[in-house]
Short mmCIF file of C-alpha atoms in Angstrom, two decimals:
data_model
loop_
_atom_site.label_atom_id
_atom_site.label_comp_id
_atom_site.label_asym_id
_atom_site.label_seq_id
_atom_site.Cartn_x
_atom_site.Cartn_y
_atom_site.Cartn_z
CA MET A 1491 16.58 28.67 13.45
CA LYS A 1492 19.17 26.24 11.72
CA TYR A 1493 16.47 24.96 8.88
CA ASP A 1494 13.51 26.18 7.14
CA TYR A 1495 11.76 23.17 7.44
CA LEU A 1496 12.10 19.89 9.66
CA ILE A 1497 10.51 17.02 7.83
CA VAL A 1498 9.59 13.88 10.02
CA GLY A 1499 9.60 10.77 7.85
CA ALA A 1500 11.81 9.81 5.52
CA GLY A 1501 9.40 7.68 3.44
CA LEU A 1502 7.28 9.10 -0.21
CA TYR A 1503 6.05 12.42 1.41
CA GLY A 1504 8.91 13.16 3.10
CA ALA A 1505 11.06 12.46 0.84
CA VAL A 1506 9.77 14.27 -2.34
CA PHE A 1507 8.73 17.61 -0.24
CA ALA A 1508 12.55 17.78 0.69
CA GLN A 1509 13.38 17.03 -2.85
CA GLN A 1510 11.77 20.41 -3.47
CA ALA A 1511 12.58 22.30 -0.79
CA LYS A 1512 16.41 22.05 -1.51
CA GLN A 1513 15.47 22.61 -5.10
CA ALA A 1514 13.60 25.64 -3.90
CA GLY A 1515 16.82 27.05 -1.93
CA LYS A 1516 15.40 26.02 1.26
CA ARG A 1517 17.74 24.56 4.41
CA VAL A 1518 16.17 21.11 5.24
CA LEU A 1519 16.77 18.50 7.74
CA VAL A 1520 14.80 15.12 7.42
CA ILE A 1521 14.67 12.90 10.31
CA ASP A 1522 13.43 9.18 10.48
CA LYS A 1523 12.74 6.88 13.81
CA ARG A 1524 13.83 3.52 11.57
CA SER A 1525 17.29 2.79 10.36
CA HIS A 1526 17.05 3.87 7.03
CA ALA A 1527 15.05 5.85 4.84
CA ALA A 1528 12.62 5.20 2.20
CA GLY A 1529 9.73 4.58 4.98
CA ASN A 1530 7.43 1.72 3.77
CA VAL A 1531 8.53 1.57 0.34
CA TYR A 1532 11.98 0.58 1.71
CA THR A 1533 14.08 -2.38 -0.49
CA LYS A 1534 17.08 -4.29 0.55
CA ASN A 1535 19.46 -6.53 -1.28
CA VAL A 1536 19.21 -10.09 -0.42
CA GLU A 1537 20.94 -12.71 -2.65
CA GLY A 1538 20.75 -10.15 -5.71
CA ILE A 1539 17.23 -10.30 -5.11
CA GLN A 1540 15.15 -6.77 -4.06
CA VAL A 1541 12.86 -7.56 -1.28
CA HIS A 1542 10.25 -5.53 0.01
CA GLN A 1543 10.68 -4.97 3.84
CA TYR A 1544 7.30 -3.76 3.73
CA GLY A 1545 5.04 -5.61 1.44
CA ALA A 1546 4.74 -5.52 -2.05
CA HIS A 1547 4.67 -2.04 -3.30
CA ILE A 1548 4.03 -1.62 -7.27
CA PHE A 1549 3.88 1.96 -9.35
CA HIS A 1550 0.63 2.80 -11.21
CA THR A 1551 -0.37 5.89 -12.24
CA ASN A 1552 -2.98 7.64 -14.98
CA LEU A 1553 -1.02 10.64 -13.80
CA THR A 1554 1.61 12.28 -16.19
CA ARG A 1555 2.88 14.38 -14.24
CA VAL A 1556 4.30 12.20 -11.20
CA TRP A 1557 5.12 9.39 -13.66
CA GLU A 1558 7.64 12.37 -15.26
CA TYR A 1559 8.91 13.66 -11.69
CA VAL A 1560 9.95 9.87 -10.34
CA ASN A 1561 11.40 8.71 -13.45
CA GLN A 1562 13.84 11.82 -12.83
CA PHE A 1563 14.98 9.69 -9.91
CA ALA A 1564 14.71 6.01 -10.87
CA CYS A 1565 14.67 3.82 -14.49
CA PHE A 1566 11.31 1.96 -13.86
CA ASN A 1567 10.63 -1.92 -15.98
CA ARG A 1568 8.09 -2.72 -17.10
CA PHE A 1569 6.34 -4.75 -14.62
CA THR A 1570 2.68 -5.76 -14.40
CA ASN A 1571 0.65 -7.06 -11.38
CA SER A 1572 -1.61 -9.92 -12.85
CA PRO A 1573 -1.97 -11.53 -8.82
CA VAL A 1574 -3.40 -15.09 -8.62
CA ALA A 1575 -5.39 -16.40 -5.94
CA ASN A 1576 -4.99 -19.74 -4.53
CA TYR A 1577 -8.10 -21.23 -2.90
CA LYS A 1578 -7.80 -24.86 -1.35
CA GLY A 1579 -5.23 -25.32 -4.29
CA GLU A 1580 -7.37 -23.98 -6.83
CA LEU A 1581 -6.01 -21.26 -9.18
CA TYR A 1582 -7.44 -18.28 -9.92
CA SER A 1583 -6.70 -15.40 -12.26
CA LEU A 1584 -7.21 -11.87 -10.09
CA PRO A 1585 -8.05 -9.14 -11.29
CA PHE A 1586 -11.54 -10.95 -11.50
CA ASN A 1587 -11.78 -11.51 -15.26
CA MET A 1588 -13.07 -14.63 -17.84
CA TYR A 1589 -10.22 -16.69 -17.15
CA THR A 1590 -11.97 -16.48 -13.61
CA PHE A 1591 -15.41 -17.08 -14.89
CA ASN A 1592 -14.18 -19.70 -16.96
CA LYS A 1593 -12.28 -22.03 -14.14
CA MET A 1594 -15.07 -21.09 -11.60
CA TRP A 1595 -18.43 -21.73 -13.77
CA GLY A 1596 -16.60 -23.34 -17.00
CA VAL A 1597 -18.46 -20.16 -19.07
CA VAL A 1598 -16.33 -19.34 -22.68
CA THR A 1599 -18.31 -16.36 -23.34
CA PRO A 1600 -18.80 -12.50 -21.94
CA ALA A 1601 -22.22 -12.93 -21.98
CA GLN A 1602 -22.50 -16.26 -20.38
CA ALA A 1603 -20.04 -14.86 -17.87
CA GLU A 1604 -22.73 -12.25 -17.06
CA ALA A 1605 -25.42 -13.75 -17.29
CA ARG A 1606 -23.69 -16.31 -14.54
CA ILE A 1607 -23.02 -13.09 -12.23
CA GLU A 1608 -26.72 -11.93 -12.75
CA GLU A 1609 -28.52 -14.81 -11.84
CA GLN A 1610 -26.69 -14.97 -8.87
CA ARG A 1611 -26.86 -11.03 -7.96
CA LYS A 1612 -30.79 -11.43 -8.67
CA ALA A 1613 -30.86 -15.10 -6.34
CA ALA A 1614 -29.34 -12.78 -3.46
CA GLY A 1615 -31.92 -9.77 -3.58
CA ILE A 1616 -29.57 -7.63 -3.16
CA THR A 1617 -30.87 -4.08 -4.04
CA ASN A 1618 -28.62 -1.30 -2.05
CA PRO A 1619 -25.32 -2.83 -0.92
CA ARG A 1620 -24.83 -1.99 3.07
CA ASN A 1621 -21.77 -3.03 3.24
CA LEU A 1622 -18.87 -5.10 1.91
CA GLU A 1623 -20.66 -8.64 2.05
CA GLU A 1624 -23.53 -7.17 0.21
CA GLN A 1625 -21.41 -5.43 -1.95
CA ALA A 1626 -19.29 -8.37 -3.12
CA ILE A 1627 -22.09 -10.10 -3.85
CA SER A 1628 -24.16 -7.82 -5.63
CA LEU A 1629 -20.67 -7.37 -8.02
CA VAL A 1630 -19.96 -11.17 -8.81
CA GLY A 1631 -22.08 -13.33 -7.73
CA ILE A 1632 -22.21 -15.86 -4.03
CA ASP A 1633 -19.74 -18.19 -5.47
CA ILE A 1634 -16.75 -15.86 -6.20
CA TYR A 1635 -17.54 -14.12 -2.74
CA GLU A 1636 -17.60 -16.75 -1.22
CA LYS A 1637 -14.03 -18.49 -2.69
CA LEU A 1638 -12.51 -15.77 -3.37
CA ILE A 1639 -13.10 -12.75 -0.95
CA LYS A 1640 -14.69 -13.48 2.20
CA GLY A 1641 -11.68 -15.88 3.71
CA TYR A 1642 -9.10 -13.27 2.05
CA THR A 1643 -10.67 -10.14 3.08
CA GLU A 1644 -11.95 -11.12 6.49
CA LYS A 1645 -7.98 -12.26 7.61
CA GLN A 1646 -6.95 -9.05 6.13
CA TRP A 1647 -9.36 -6.52 8.10
CA GLY A 1648 -9.73 -9.08 11.40
CA ARG A 1649 -13.61 -8.39 11.11
CA PRO A 1650 -16.90 -10.34 9.59
CA CYS A 1651 -17.23 -9.14 5.67
CA ASP A 1652 -21.22 -8.01 6.78
CA GLN A 1653 -19.31 -5.47 9.30
CA LEU A 1654 -17.41 -3.92 7.04
CA PRO A 1655 -18.18 -0.55 4.67
CA ALA A 1656 -19.02 -1.65 1.29
CA PHE A 1657 -16.08 0.85 -0.68
CA ILE A 1658 -13.73 -1.19 0.82
CA ILE A 1659 -14.54 -3.62 -2.51
CA LYS A 1660 -15.09 -1.37 -4.97
CA ARG A 1661 -11.20 -1.22 -5.44
CA LEU A 1662 -11.21 -4.64 -6.81
CA PRO A 1663 -11.75 -4.50 -10.80
CA VAL A 1664 -14.03 -7.08 -12.45
CA ARG A 1665 -13.90 -7.38 -16.55
CA LEU A 1666 -15.53 -9.23 -18.58
CA THR A 1667 -12.41 -9.62 -20.68
CA PHE A 1668 -9.47 -11.23 -20.57
CA ASP A 1669 -7.39 -8.89 -19.50
CA ASN A 1670 -5.09 -9.64 -16.37
CA ASN A 1671 -3.49 -6.26 -15.85
CA TYR A 1672 -4.61 -5.44 -12.45
CA PHE A 1673 -4.17 -1.99 -12.08
CA ASN A 1674 -4.42 -1.00 -15.85
CA ALA A 1675 -2.79 2.40 -15.36
CA LEU A 1676 -1.47 4.45 -18.06
CA TYR A 1677 1.70 3.78 -16.73
CA GLN A 1678 2.97 1.25 -14.32
CA GLY A 1679 6.74 -0.36 -13.51
CA ILE A 1680 8.91 -1.11 -10.68
CA PRO A 1681 11.78 0.99 -10.32
CA VAL A 1682 15.09 -0.53 -11.31
CA GLY A 1683 17.42 -1.65 -8.58
CA GLY A 1684 14.86 -0.91 -5.83
CA TYR A 1685 12.74 1.75 -4.14
CA THR A 1686 15.67 2.59 -1.58
CA ARG A 1687 17.78 3.92 -4.53
CA MET A 1688 15.16 5.66 -5.50
CA VAL A 1689 14.40 7.68 -2.40
CA GLU A 1690 17.84 8.32 -1.75
CA ASN A 1691 18.24 9.99 -5.41
CA MET A 1692 15.04 12.43 -4.13
CA LEU A 1693 17.18 13.11 -0.63
CA GLU A 1694 20.78 13.72 -2.62
CA GLY A 1695 22.34 16.73 -1.27
CA VAL A 1696 19.90 17.01 1.85
CA GLU A 1697 20.88 16.51 5.46
CA VAL A 1698 19.15 13.15 7.35
CA ARG A 1699 18.95 11.96 10.36
CA LEU A 1700 18.09 8.28 10.38
CA GLU A 1701 17.58 6.41 14.23
CA THR A 1702 15.70 9.98 15.63
CA ASP A 1703 12.20 9.27 16.96
CA TYR A 1704 10.60 13.15 16.64
CA LEU A 1705 8.07 12.76 19.39
CA LYS A 1706 10.69 11.70 22.41
CA GLN A 1707 12.54 15.14 21.81
CA LYS A 1708 10.07 17.58 19.81
CA ASP A 1709 10.89 20.44 21.38
CA ALA A 1710 14.65 20.09 21.03
CA LEU A 1711 13.86 19.00 17.20
CA ASP A 1712 11.33 22.09 16.40
CA ALA A 1713 13.21 24.97 17.88
CA LEU A 1714 15.28 23.56 15.00
CA ALA A 1715 13.21 24.78 12.30
CA GLU A 1716 10.40 27.26 10.82
CA ARG A 1717 7.92 24.87 9.68
CA VAL A 1718 7.64 21.02 10.67
CA ILE A 1719 6.18 18.47 7.92
CA TYR A 1720 4.95 15.95 9.76
CA THR A 1721 3.96 12.44 8.38
CA GLY A 1722 4.04 10.31 11.61
CA PRO A 1723 0.56 9.19 13.04
CA VAL A 1724 -1.63 12.09 13.75
CA ASP A 1725 -3.15 10.60 17.05
CA ALA A 1726 0.94 10.02 18.44
CA TYR A 1727 1.44 13.72 17.61
CA PHE A 1728 -1.20 14.47 19.96
CA GLY A 1729 -0.09 11.80 22.52
CA TYR A 1730 -3.20 9.85 22.15
CA SER A 1731 -5.18 12.18 23.55
CA LEU A 1732 -8.58 11.48 22.02
CA GLY A 1733 -8.01 7.63 21.71
CA ALA A 1734 -6.09 5.05 19.36
CA LEU A 1735 -6.79 5.56 16.06
CA GLU A 1736 -7.26 2.02 14.71
CA TYR A 1737 -4.80 0.22 12.00
CA ARG A 1738 -4.34 -3.21 10.81
CA SER A 1739 -0.91 -4.11 10.65
CA VAL A 1740 0.64 -6.99 8.96
CA ARG A 1741 3.93 -9.24 9.59
CA PHE A 1742 6.00 -10.63 7.66
CA GLU A 1743 8.03 -14.35 8.04
CA THR A 1744 10.80 -13.50 5.20
CA GLU A 1745 12.90 -17.22 4.00
CA VAL A 1746 15.61 -17.55 1.28
CA LEU A 1747 15.04 -20.66 -0.64
CA ASP A 1748 17.85 -22.31 -2.41
CA GLN A 1749 15.49 -22.91 -6.04
CA PRO A 1750 15.01 -20.84 -8.51
CA ASN A 1751 11.05 -20.74 -8.32
CA PHE A 1752 8.68 -20.93 -5.59
CA GLN A 1753 5.61 -20.20 -7.18
CA GLY A 1754 5.61 -18.78 -10.76
CA ASN A 1755 4.40 -15.44 -9.95
CA ALA A 1756 4.99 -12.18 -8.20
CA ALA A 1757 1.95 -12.26 -5.62
CA VAL A 1758 -0.52 -15.47 -4.88
CA ASN A 1759 -3.33 -14.60 -2.73
CA TYR A 1760 -4.58 -17.61 0.00
CA THR A 1761 -8.17 -16.75 -0.13
CA ASP A 1762 -9.84 -19.48 2.12
CA ALA A 1763 -10.25 -18.84 6.09
CA GLU A 1764 -8.05 -21.69 6.93
CA THR A 1765 -4.99 -20.52 5.67
CA PRO A 1766 -3.37 -18.30 7.93
CA TRP A 1767 -1.04 -16.07 5.63
CA THR A 1768 -3.23 -13.50 3.61
CA ARG A 1769 -0.66 -14.01 0.73
CA ILE A 1770 3.04 -14.74 -0.31
CA ILE A 1771 5.24 -12.78 -2.07
CA GLU A 1772 8.20 -13.91 -4.72
CA HIS A 1773 10.48 -10.69 -4.60
CA LYS A 1774 12.63 -11.73 -7.65
CA TRP A 1775 9.41 -11.55 -10.30
CA PHE A 1776 8.86 -8.20 -9.30
CA GLU A 1777 12.30 -7.81 -11.49
CA PHE A 1778 11.53 -10.79 -14.07
CA GLY A 1779 13.87 -13.20 -11.87
CA LYS A 1780 16.90 -11.18 -13.16
CA ASP A 1781 20.23 -9.20 -11.10
CA GLN A 1782 20.96 -6.03 -12.04
CA GLU A 1783 23.65 -7.07 -15.18
CA GLY A 1784 20.63 -9.36 -16.61
CA ASN A 1785 21.93 -12.44 -14.72
CA GLU A 1786 19.22 -15.27 -13.90
CA ILE A 1787 19.31 -15.83 -10.15
CA PRO A 1788 19.58 -19.14 -9.00
CA GLY A 1789 17.81 -18.55 -5.55
CA THR A 1790 14.98 -17.10 -4.49
CA VAL A 1791 13.33 -15.07 -1.48
CA ILE A 1792 9.49 -15.49 -0.37
CA SER A 1793 7.45 -13.45 2.13
CA ARG A 1794 4.23 -14.54 3.95
CA GLU A 1795 2.00 -11.89 4.87
CA TYR A 1796 -0.03 -12.33 8.44
CA SER A 1797 -2.74 -9.59 8.48
CA SER A 1798 -3.00 -8.42 12.78
CA GLU A 1799 -4.82 -5.58 14.71
CA TRP A 1800 -2.54 -2.89 15.49
CA LYS A 1801 -0.89 -2.33 18.90
CA PRO A 1802 1.21 0.06 20.06
CA GLY A 1803 4.37 -1.09 18.79
CA ASP A 1804 3.71 -2.15 15.54
CA GLU A 1805 4.34 -0.96 12.25
CA PRO A 1806 0.81 0.75 11.39
CA TYR A 1807 -0.62 -0.11 7.50
CA TYR A 1808 -3.96 0.45 6.91
CA PRO A 1809 -6.68 2.69 8.48
CA VAL A 1810 -9.58 1.12 9.65
CA ASN A 1811 -11.65 4.00 7.76
CA ASP A 1812 -14.92 2.91 9.36
CA GLU A 1813 -17.71 5.39 10.47
CA LYS A 1814 -16.19 5.19 14.52
CA ASN A 1815 -12.45 6.03 12.99
CA GLY A 1816 -13.34 8.52 10.45
CA LYS A 1817 -15.37 10.64 13.35
CA ARG A 1818 -12.30 10.35 15.75
CA TYR A 1819 -9.76 11.28 12.75
CA GLN A 1820 -11.84 14.32 12.31
CA GLU A 1821 -11.59 15.69 15.63
CA TYR A 1822 -7.71 14.92 15.37
CA LYS A 1823 -8.04 16.94 12.31
CA ALA A 1824 -9.66 19.88 13.83
CA LEU A 1825 -6.47 19.73 16.44
CA ALA A 1826 -3.85 19.37 13.17
CA GLU A 1827 -5.25 22.90 11.82
CA ARG A 1828 -4.73 24.56 15.06
CA GLU A 1829 -0.68 23.60 14.31
CA LYS A 1830 0.18 26.34 12.43
CA LYS A 1831 3.49 25.19 12.67
CA VAL A 1832 3.18 22.38 11.35
CA VAL A 1833 1.59 20.60 7.97
CA PHE A 1834 0.19 17.10 8.61
CA GLY A 1835 0.85 14.92 5.62
CA GLY A 1836 0.75 11.32 4.21
CA ARG A 1837 -0.84 7.83 5.16
CA LEU A 1838 -0.39 8.11 8.73
CA GLY A 1839 -0.55 11.84 9.11
CA GLU A 1840 -3.56 12.15 7.24
CA TYR A 1841 -5.03 8.87 8.43
CA LYS A 1842 -5.80 8.06 4.77
CA TYR A 1843 -4.91 5.01 2.81
CA TYR A 1844 -2.89 6.36 0.10
CA ASP A 1845 -1.64 4.88 -2.98
CA MET A 1846 2.10 5.85 -3.90
CA ASP A 1847 1.07 7.92 -6.85
CA ALA A 1848 -1.38 9.96 -4.66
CA VAL A 1849 0.82 10.51 -1.74
CA ILE A 1850 3.29 12.12 -4.16
CA ALA A 1851 1.00 14.09 -5.56
CA SER A 1852 -0.17 15.32 -2.24
CA ALA A 1853 3.50 16.11 -1.88
CA LEU A 1854 4.03 18.08 -4.63
CA ASP A 1855 1.03 20.14 -4.53
CA MET A 1856 1.49 20.74 -0.75
CA ALA A 1857 5.40 21.88 -1.69
CA ALA A 1858 3.90 24.09 -4.38
CA ARG A 1859 1.56 25.96 -1.65
CA GLU A 1860 4.48 26.25 0.94
CA LEU A 1861 7.51 27.11 -1.52
CA SER A 1862 5.44 29.43 -3.64
#
């Protein structure tokens, strides 16, 4: 066999594993069915702006080892994620904080905000939240739920909030301070020059074949390597033999505009049910509106995001981690564990919503086990 490892997918998981294997002296081949590396963190230079082709990716982590690892391949700027919510022209701060509560209720102190939330929580009479709707109301009250959560969430997931699991909403920070930093992570930023450059630096010296569909030529590709690291959809690997796992997909409408500033922020979420898109990203603000030489960029690029149910041919983005899909994934996982030559990893291989730092940590851990 020509290679020690065939790595299916040139996204973060595959690139990290490939870099570690190459460093350990292994013979590595990375393949990807797309025409570019970097997976969903791929960024493309458009008019001097690094455009996030598959949706906004803001790197954040509390893991020092992950931060030190990625800084070998990129210099990160100091971008802090502070999204804005637009409800029918009313603008609110995200995460939910004192600016949000002041705009919503006119309260000024944390005690007043807490009292208003508690008043609405008691009025709702929810003691043991059974779904996302009840969990949200118990966290922030009915007003914020109705204006800033319900419409956005139902557009994003394509399901009523009372049919979604409660744990989804627990990711949203709620603060009785004026802190606008959404993540509050120890380390945060965007790689200067974009994620594509960072991933290409990881893959330096590694053989990469693009526009290569693993599942269409599986036998021939498997014969090239001792081991396979597979980061594609786990159900597709097994020919959907147990039925397809459900995902949400995202469609993007991107425009290049001849104006310096469209919305004044990198991310604006549209939280009413009537607006068809979930959010608008203005990509230049991820790098403070400047090009690589520090010059102000005269134009701008925006992307409207539309959430939809995944169907074959779409890009799967978010696993629908409800009870039905969780049970089906466990059945696929049992099949995967019988594939002695193959390691299943990453967001699609493990049917798991992963932040970028968790993907990198998982790949580093797997590489340590494999290469020791």
